PDB file of C-alpha atoms in Angstrom:
ATOM      1  CA  MET A 155      -0.036   0.175  -0.026  1.00 86.00           C
ATOM      2  CA  LEU A 156       2.926   2.175   0.349  1.00 90.00           C
ATOM      3  CA  GLU A 157       3.481   2.170  -2.815  1.00 94.00           C
ATOM      4  CA  LEU A 158       0.040   3.057  -3.902  1.00 95.00           C
ATOM      5  CA  ALA A 159       0.413   5.814  -1.620  1.00 94.00           C
ATOM      6  CA  ILE A 160       3.820   7.478  -3.324  1.00 95.00           C
ATOM      7  CA  MET A 161       2.118   7.242  -6.690  1.00 96.00           C
ATOM      8  CA  GLY A 162      -1.348   8.594  -5.777  1.00 96.00           C
ATOM      9  CA  PHE A 163       0.418  11.393  -4.040  1.00 96.00           C
ATOM     10  CA  LEU A 164       2.450  11.891  -6.843  1.00 97.00           C
ATOM     11  CA  ALA A 165      -0.272  11.840  -9.486  1.00 96.00           C
ATOM     12  CA  GLY A 166      -1.274  15.051  -8.462  1.00 93.00           C
ATOM     13  CA  GLY A 167       1.885  16.731  -9.606  1.00 94.00           C
ATOM     14  CA  ALA A 168       5.754  16.286  -8.110  1.00 94.00           C
ATOM     15  CA  LEU A 169       6.679  16.826  -4.529  1.00 93.00           C
ATOM     16  CA  PRO A 170      10.024  16.923  -2.601  1.00 90.00           C
ATOM     17  CA  GLY A 171      10.843  13.520  -0.720  1.00 87.00           C
ATOM     18  CA  HIS A 172       9.925  15.285   2.639  1.00 85.00           C
ATOM     19  CA  GLU A 173       6.796  16.554   1.263  1.00 90.00           C
ATOM     20  CA  LEU A 174       5.872  13.089   0.186  1.00 91.00           C
ATOM     21  CA  ARG A 175       6.635  11.504   3.324  1.00 89.00           C
ATOM     22  CA  ARG A 176       4.626  13.795   5.292  1.00 89.00           C
ATOM     23  CA  ARG A 177       1.810  13.272   3.142  1.00 92.00           C
ATOM     24  CA  VAL A 178       2.014   9.490   3.194  1.00 91.00           C
ATOM     25  CA  SER A 179       2.545   9.635   7.138  1.00 88.00           C
ATOM     26  CA  GLN A 180      -0.801  11.728   7.560  1.00 89.00           C
ATOM     27  CA  LEU A 181      -2.743   9.199   5.437  1.00 89.00           C
ATOM     28  CA  THR A 182      -1.423   6.026   7.351  1.00 81.00           C
ATOM     29  CA  GLY A 183      -1.916   7.692  10.409  1.00 75.00           C
ATOM     30  CA  TYR A 184       0.045   6.720  14.137  1.00 63.00           C
ATOM     31  CA  THR A 185      -1.089   3.319  13.908  1.00 60.00           C
ATOM     32  CA  ARG A 186       1.063   2.285  10.768  1.00 67.00           C
ATOM     33  CA  PRO A 187       3.929   5.232  10.786  1.00 70.00           C
ATOM     34  CA  VAL A 188       6.031   5.330   7.760  1.00 77.00           C
ATOM     35  CA  SER A 189       9.869   5.139   8.382  1.00 75.00           C
ATOM     36  CA  ASP A 190      12.631   6.478   6.577  1.00 73.00           C
ATOM     37  CA  GLY A 191      13.574   2.958   6.341  1.00 80.00           C
ATOM     38  CA  SER A 192      10.221   1.806   4.277  1.00 84.00           C
ATOM     39  CA  LEU A 193       9.668   4.732   2.517  1.00 88.00           C
ATOM     40  CA  TYR A 194      12.856   5.501   0.951  1.00 88.00           C
ATOM     41  CA  PRO A 195      13.508   1.605  -0.311  1.00 93.00           C
ATOM     42  CA  ALA A 196      10.060   2.064  -1.900  1.00 94.00           C
ATOM     43  CA  ILE A 197      10.790   4.982  -3.729  1.00 94.00           C
ATOM     44  CA  ASN A 198      14.053   3.418  -5.188  1.00 94.00           C
ATOM     45  CA  ARG A 199      12.072   0.411  -6.038  1.00 96.00           C
ATOM     46  CA  LEU A 200       9.659   2.715  -7.764  1.00 97.00           C
ATOM     47  CA  THR A 201      12.503   4.424  -9.360  1.00 96.00           C
ATOM     48  CA  LYS A 202      14.661   1.523 -10.432  1.00 97.00           C
ATOM     49  CA  ALA A 203      11.466   0.352 -12.169  1.00 97.00           C
ATOM     50  CA  GLY A 204      10.852   3.332 -14.077  1.00 97.00           C
ATOM     51  CA  LEU A 205       7.517   4.360 -12.237  1.00 98.00           C
ATOM     52  CA  LEU A 206       8.842   7.557 -10.819  1.00 97.00           C
ATOM     53  CA  GLU A 207      11.568   9.881 -11.583  1.00 96.00           C
ATOM     54  CA  ARG A 208      14.420  11.627  -9.369  1.00 93.00           C
ATOM     55  CA  ARG A 209      15.457  14.958 -10.139  1.00 91.00           C
ATOM     56  CA  ALA A 210      17.602  17.343  -8.246  1.00 87.00           C
ATOM     57  CA  ASP A 211      15.906  20.493  -6.412  1.00 79.00           C
ATOM     58  CA  PRO A 212      19.106  23.268  -6.467  1.00 71.00           C
ATOM     59  CA  GLY A 213      16.770  25.662  -4.592  1.00 73.00           C
ATOM     60  CA  ALA A 214      16.265  23.209  -1.881  1.00 67.00           C
ATOM     61  CA  GLY A 215      20.105  22.705  -1.053  1.00 69.00           C
ATOM     62  CA  PRO A 216      22.308  19.535  -1.175  1.00 69.00           C
ATOM     63  CA  ALA A 217      20.650  16.090  -1.113  1.00 71.00           C
ATOM     64  CA  ARG A 218      17.059  17.420  -2.039  1.00 82.00           C
ATOM     65  CA  TYR A 219      15.113  16.148  -4.728  1.00 87.00           C
ATOM     66  CA  VAL A 220      11.874  16.368  -6.135  1.00 94.00           C
ATOM     67  CA  LEU A 221       9.815  13.144  -6.984  1.00 95.00           C
ATOM     68  CA  SER A 222       7.339  12.945  -9.936  1.00 96.00           C
ATOM     69  CA  LEU A 223       4.943  10.149 -11.766  1.00 97.00           C
ATOM     70  CA  THR A 224       6.413   8.824 -15.127  1.00 97.00           C
ATOM     71  CA  GLY A 225       3.889   7.614 -17.576  1.00 97.00           C
ATOM     72  CA  ALA A 226       4.586   4.257 -16.444  1.00 98.00           C
ATOM     73  CA  GLY A 227       4.114   4.980 -13.227  1.00 97.00           C
ATOM     74  CA  ARG A 228       0.408   6.807 -14.155  1.00 97.00           C
ATOM     75  CA  THR A 229      -0.153   3.490 -16.094  1.00 97.00           C
ATOM     76  CA  GLU A 230       0.703   1.335 -12.989  1.00 97.00           C
ATOM     77  CA  LEU A 231      -1.541   3.629 -10.391  1.00 98.00           C
ATOM     78  CA  LEU A 232      -4.325   3.053 -12.794  1.00 98.00           C
ATOM     79  CA  LYS A 233      -4.112  -0.728 -13.034  1.00 97.00           C
ATOM     80  CA  ARG A 234      -3.793  -0.678  -9.259  1.00 97.00           C
ATOM     81  CA  LEU A 235      -6.803   1.111  -8.706  1.00 98.00           C
ATOM     82  CA  ARG A 236      -8.984  -0.409 -11.501  1.00 97.00           C
ATOM     83  CA  LYS A 237      -8.152  -3.816  -9.893  1.00 97.00           C
ATOM     84  CA  PRO A 238      -7.001  -4.026  -6.144  1.00 97.00           C
ATOM     85  CA  ALA A 239      -5.761  -6.914  -5.007  1.00 96.00           C
ATOM     86  CA  ASP A 240      -8.403  -9.073  -2.624  1.00 96.00           C
ATOM     87  CA  HIS A 241      -6.693  -8.088   0.761  1.00 95.00           C
ATOM     88  CA  GLU A 242      -6.562  -4.383  -0.618  1.00 95.00           C
ATOM     89  CA  ILE A 243     -10.893  -4.799  -0.644  1.00 96.00           C
ATOM     90  CA  THR A 244     -11.142  -6.812   2.664  1.00 94.00           C
ATOM     91  CA  ASP A 245      -8.330  -4.517   4.561  1.00 92.00           C
ATOM     92  CA  PHE A 246      -9.988  -1.552   6.092  1.00 88.00           C
ATOM     93  CA  THR A 247      -6.810   0.546   5.879  1.00 87.00           C
ATOM     94  CA  ARG A 248      -5.648  -0.748   2.663  1.00 91.00           C
ATOM     95  CA  PHE A 249      -9.441   0.056   1.077  1.00 95.00           C
ATOM     96  CA  PHE A 250      -9.062   3.687   2.628  1.00 92.00           C
ATOM     97  CA  THR A 251      -5.405   4.052   0.708  1.00 93.00           C
ATOM     98  CA  VAL A 252      -7.195   2.961  -2.276  1.00 96.00           C
ATOM     99  CA  LEU A 253     -10.144   5.105  -1.800  1.00 96.00           C
ATOM    100  CA  ALA A 254      -7.936   7.842  -1.157  1.00 95.00           C
ATOM    101  CA  PHE A 255      -6.487   7.940  -4.757  1.00 97.00           C
ATOM    102  CA  LEU A 256      -9.715   6.234  -6.373  1.00 97.00           C
ATOM    103  CA  SER A 257     -10.979   9.810  -8.030  1.00 95.00           C
ATOM    104  CA  HIS A 258      -7.655   8.986 -10.390  1.00 96.00           C
ATOM    105  CA  LEU A 259      -9.575   6.593 -12.353  1.00 96.00           C
ATOM    106  CA  PRO A 260     -11.367   8.433 -15.520  1.00 94.00           C
ATOM    107  CA  GLU A 261     -14.622   6.763 -15.355  1.00 95.00           C
ATOM    108  CA  VAL A 262     -17.260   6.652 -12.698  1.00 95.00           C
ATOM    109  CA  SER A 263     -17.878   3.078 -13.932  1.00 95.00           C
ATOM    110  CA  GLU A 264     -14.406   2.183 -12.922  1.00 96.00           C
ATOM    111  CA  GLN A 265     -14.443   3.598  -9.676  1.00 97.00           C
ATOM    112  CA  HIS A 266     -18.083   2.079  -8.798  1.00 97.00           C
ATOM    113  CA  ALA A 267     -16.722  -1.267  -9.628  1.00 97.00           C
ATOM    114  CA  VAL A 268     -14.223  -1.112  -6.867  1.00 97.00           C
ATOM    115  CA  LEU A 269     -16.420   0.172  -4.525  1.00 98.00           C
ATOM    116  CA  ARG A 270     -19.136  -2.506  -5.407  1.00 97.00           C
ATOM    117  CA  ARG A 271     -16.331  -4.990  -4.547  1.00 97.00           C
ATOM    118  CA  ARG A 272     -16.015  -3.583  -1.257  1.00 97.00           C
ATOM    119  CA  LEU A 273     -19.571  -3.470  -0.518  1.00 97.00           C
ATOM    120  CA  GLU A 274     -20.110  -7.371  -1.617  1.00 96.00           C
ATOM    121  CA  PHE A 275     -17.113  -8.285   0.942  1.00 95.00           C
ATOM    122  CA  LEU A 276     -19.009  -5.852   3.449  1.00 95.00           C
ATOM    123  CA  GLU A 277     -22.771  -7.784   3.016  1.00 94.00           C
ATOM    124  CA  GLU A 278     -20.864 -11.358   3.713  1.00 91.00           C
ATOM    125  CA  PRO A 279     -21.336 -12.232   7.150  1.00 86.00           C
ATOM    126  CA  ALA A 280     -18.159 -12.011   9.417  1.00 85.00           C
ATOM    127  CA  SER A 281     -16.967 -11.715  12.788  1.00 88.00           C
ATOM    128  CA  PHE A 282     -13.466 -11.575  14.776  1.00 91.00           C
ATOM    129  CA  PHE A 283     -15.045 -14.565  16.725  1.00 93.00           C
ATOM    130  CA  TYR A 284     -16.640 -18.030  15.594  1.00 93.00           C
ATOM    131  CA  ASP A 285     -18.488 -21.228  16.874  1.00 93.00           C
ATOM    132  CA  GLY A 286     -17.098 -23.478  14.734  1.00 93.00           C
ATOM    133  CA  ASP A 287     -18.010 -21.858  11.201  1.00 91.00           C
ATOM    134  CA  ARG A 288     -20.721 -19.787  12.640  1.00 92.00           C
ATOM    135  CA  PRO A 289     -19.568 -15.636  13.058  1.00 91.00           C
ATOM    136  CA  LEU A 290     -20.293 -14.998  16.496  1.00 92.00           C
ATOM    137  CA  ARG A 291     -22.513 -11.696  17.081  1.00 92.00           C
ATOM    138  CA  ALA A 292     -22.020  -9.101  19.591  1.00 94.00           C
ATOM    139  CA  GLU A 293     -24.790 -10.015  21.703  1.00 94.00           C
ATOM    140  CA  GLU A 294     -23.359 -13.803  22.113  1.00 95.00           C
ATOM    141  CA  VAL A 295     -20.328 -12.563  23.272  1.00 94.00           C
ATOM    142  CA  ALA A 296     -19.836 -12.581  27.360  1.00 94.00           C
ATOM    143  CA  ASP A 297     -15.983 -10.966  27.382  1.00 95.00           C
ATOM    144  CA  PRO A 298     -16.844  -6.860  27.101  1.00 96.00           C
ATOM    145  CA  TYR A 299     -14.120  -6.060  25.313  1.00 97.00           C
ATOM    146  CA  ARG A 300     -14.588  -8.573  22.478  1.00 95.00           C
ATOM    147  CA  ARG A 301     -18.121  -7.547  22.419  1.00 95.00           C
ATOM    148  CA  GLY A 302     -16.580  -3.984  22.444  1.00 96.00           C
ATOM    149  CA  MET A 303     -14.642  -4.873  18.958  1.00 95.00           C
ATOM    150  CA  LEU A 304     -17.723  -6.619  17.321  1.00 95.00           C
ATOM    151  CA  LEU A 305     -20.270  -3.393  18.021  1.00 95.00           C
ATOM    152  CA  THR A 306     -17.434  -0.899  16.915  1.00 95.00           C
ATOM    153  CA  ALA A 307     -16.985  -2.824  14.173  1.00 93.00           C
ATOM    154  CA  ARG A 308     -21.037  -3.687  13.372  1.00 94.00           C
ATOM    155  CA  ALA A 309     -20.890   0.263  13.334  1.00 95.00           C
ATOM    156  CA  ILE A 310     -18.201   1.317  11.243  1.00 94.00           C
ATOM    157  CA  SER A 311     -19.333  -1.527   8.734  1.00 94.00           C
ATOM    158  CA  SER A 312     -22.707  -0.198   8.816  1.00 95.00           C
ATOM    159  CA  ALA A 313     -22.024   3.561   8.356  1.00 96.00           C
ATOM    160  CA  GLU A 314     -19.384   2.114   5.482  1.00 96.00           C
ATOM    161  CA  ARG A 315     -21.960   0.320   3.453  1.00 96.00           C
ATOM    162  CA  ALA A 316     -24.895   3.200   4.149  1.00 96.00           C
ATOM    163  CA  TRP A 317     -22.212   5.425   2.327  1.00 96.00           C
ATOM    164  CA  LEU A 318     -21.464   2.875  -0.201  1.00 97.00           C
ATOM    165  CA  HIS A 319     -25.151   2.228  -1.028  1.00 96.00           C
ATOM    166  CA  ALA A 320     -25.904   6.198  -1.054  1.00 96.00           C
ATOM    167  CA  VAL A 321     -22.741   6.367  -4.092  1.00 96.00           C
ATOM    168  CA  LEU A 322     -23.620   3.388  -6.048  1.00 95.00           C
ATOM    169  CA  ASP A 323     -27.512   3.392  -5.725  1.00 91.00           C
ATOM    170  CA  SER A 324     -27.812   7.203  -6.919  1.00 83.00           C
ATOM    171  CA  ASP A 325     -30.192   7.870  -9.496  1.00 61.00           C
ATOM    172  CA  GLU A 326     -28.149  11.042 -10.276  1.00 55.00           C
ATOM    173  CA  PRO A 327     -25.518  10.629 -12.671  1.00 50.00           C
ATOM    174  CA  THR A 328     -22.261  10.978 -10.878  1.00 51.00           C
ATOM    175  CA  LYS A 329     -19.549  12.896 -12.277  1.00 51.00           C
ATOM    176  CA  SER A 330     -15.751  12.051 -12.011  1.00 47.00           C
ATOM    177  CA  THR A 331     -13.959  14.033 -10.064  1.00 46.00           C
ATOM    178  CA  SER A 332     -10.741  12.612 -10.880  1.00 44.00           C
ATOM    179  CA  PHE A 333      -7.717  14.875 -10.780  1.00 43.00           C
ATOM    180  CA  PRO A 334      -5.693  15.109 -14.116  1.00 44.00           C
ATOM    181  CA  LEU A 335      -2.916  13.050 -14.117  1.00 44.00           C
ATOM    182  CA  ASP A 336      -0.284  15.470 -15.965  1.00 42.00           C
ATOM    183  CA  GLU A 337      -0.727  18.575 -13.665  1.00 42.00           C
ATOM    184  CA  PRO A 338      -0.605  19.069 -10.097  1.00 39.00           C
ATOM    185  CA  ALA A 339      -4.390  19.256  -8.353  1.00 40.00           C
ATOM    186  CA  SER A 340      -5.241  22.750  -7.244  1.00 37.00           C
TER     187      SER A 340
END
């Protein structure tokens, strides 16, 4: 997901490395901090793969550079957004990273296809705890902390499903709000 976040932010325009790090850190939050030991190797992998371009930023001082997405990087970003891996649909945090950049897809139908996959996943019965193969509901769990987990997850899932239905079931034609991939977003 780190690579998707890097490409997603750079799709809006070139950024200095420190600004990219700040944006990725804000997206992932305090629960999944981004260290230099993971960010810069990811940048290097993407650069070696021809997906990013790194150029010196002479106005910023020595060892400072600006990163931008290449044409191949734009193609890869769109590919990853069109067809997220199953774990990117089922994992809450990973899905939110996909969602943060979904507007880069140029077609609303493509955006909605991803949202429908998430909705299908959320509508399947699931739990953190099971009785054999049967998912346990919060009301069936005696442990107050486990019950709290289930109640919180239910509320989050319910809110997300309501939002997904509102977006997908809207009678109004939805206009894509994608950012052009060639120009910085303003």
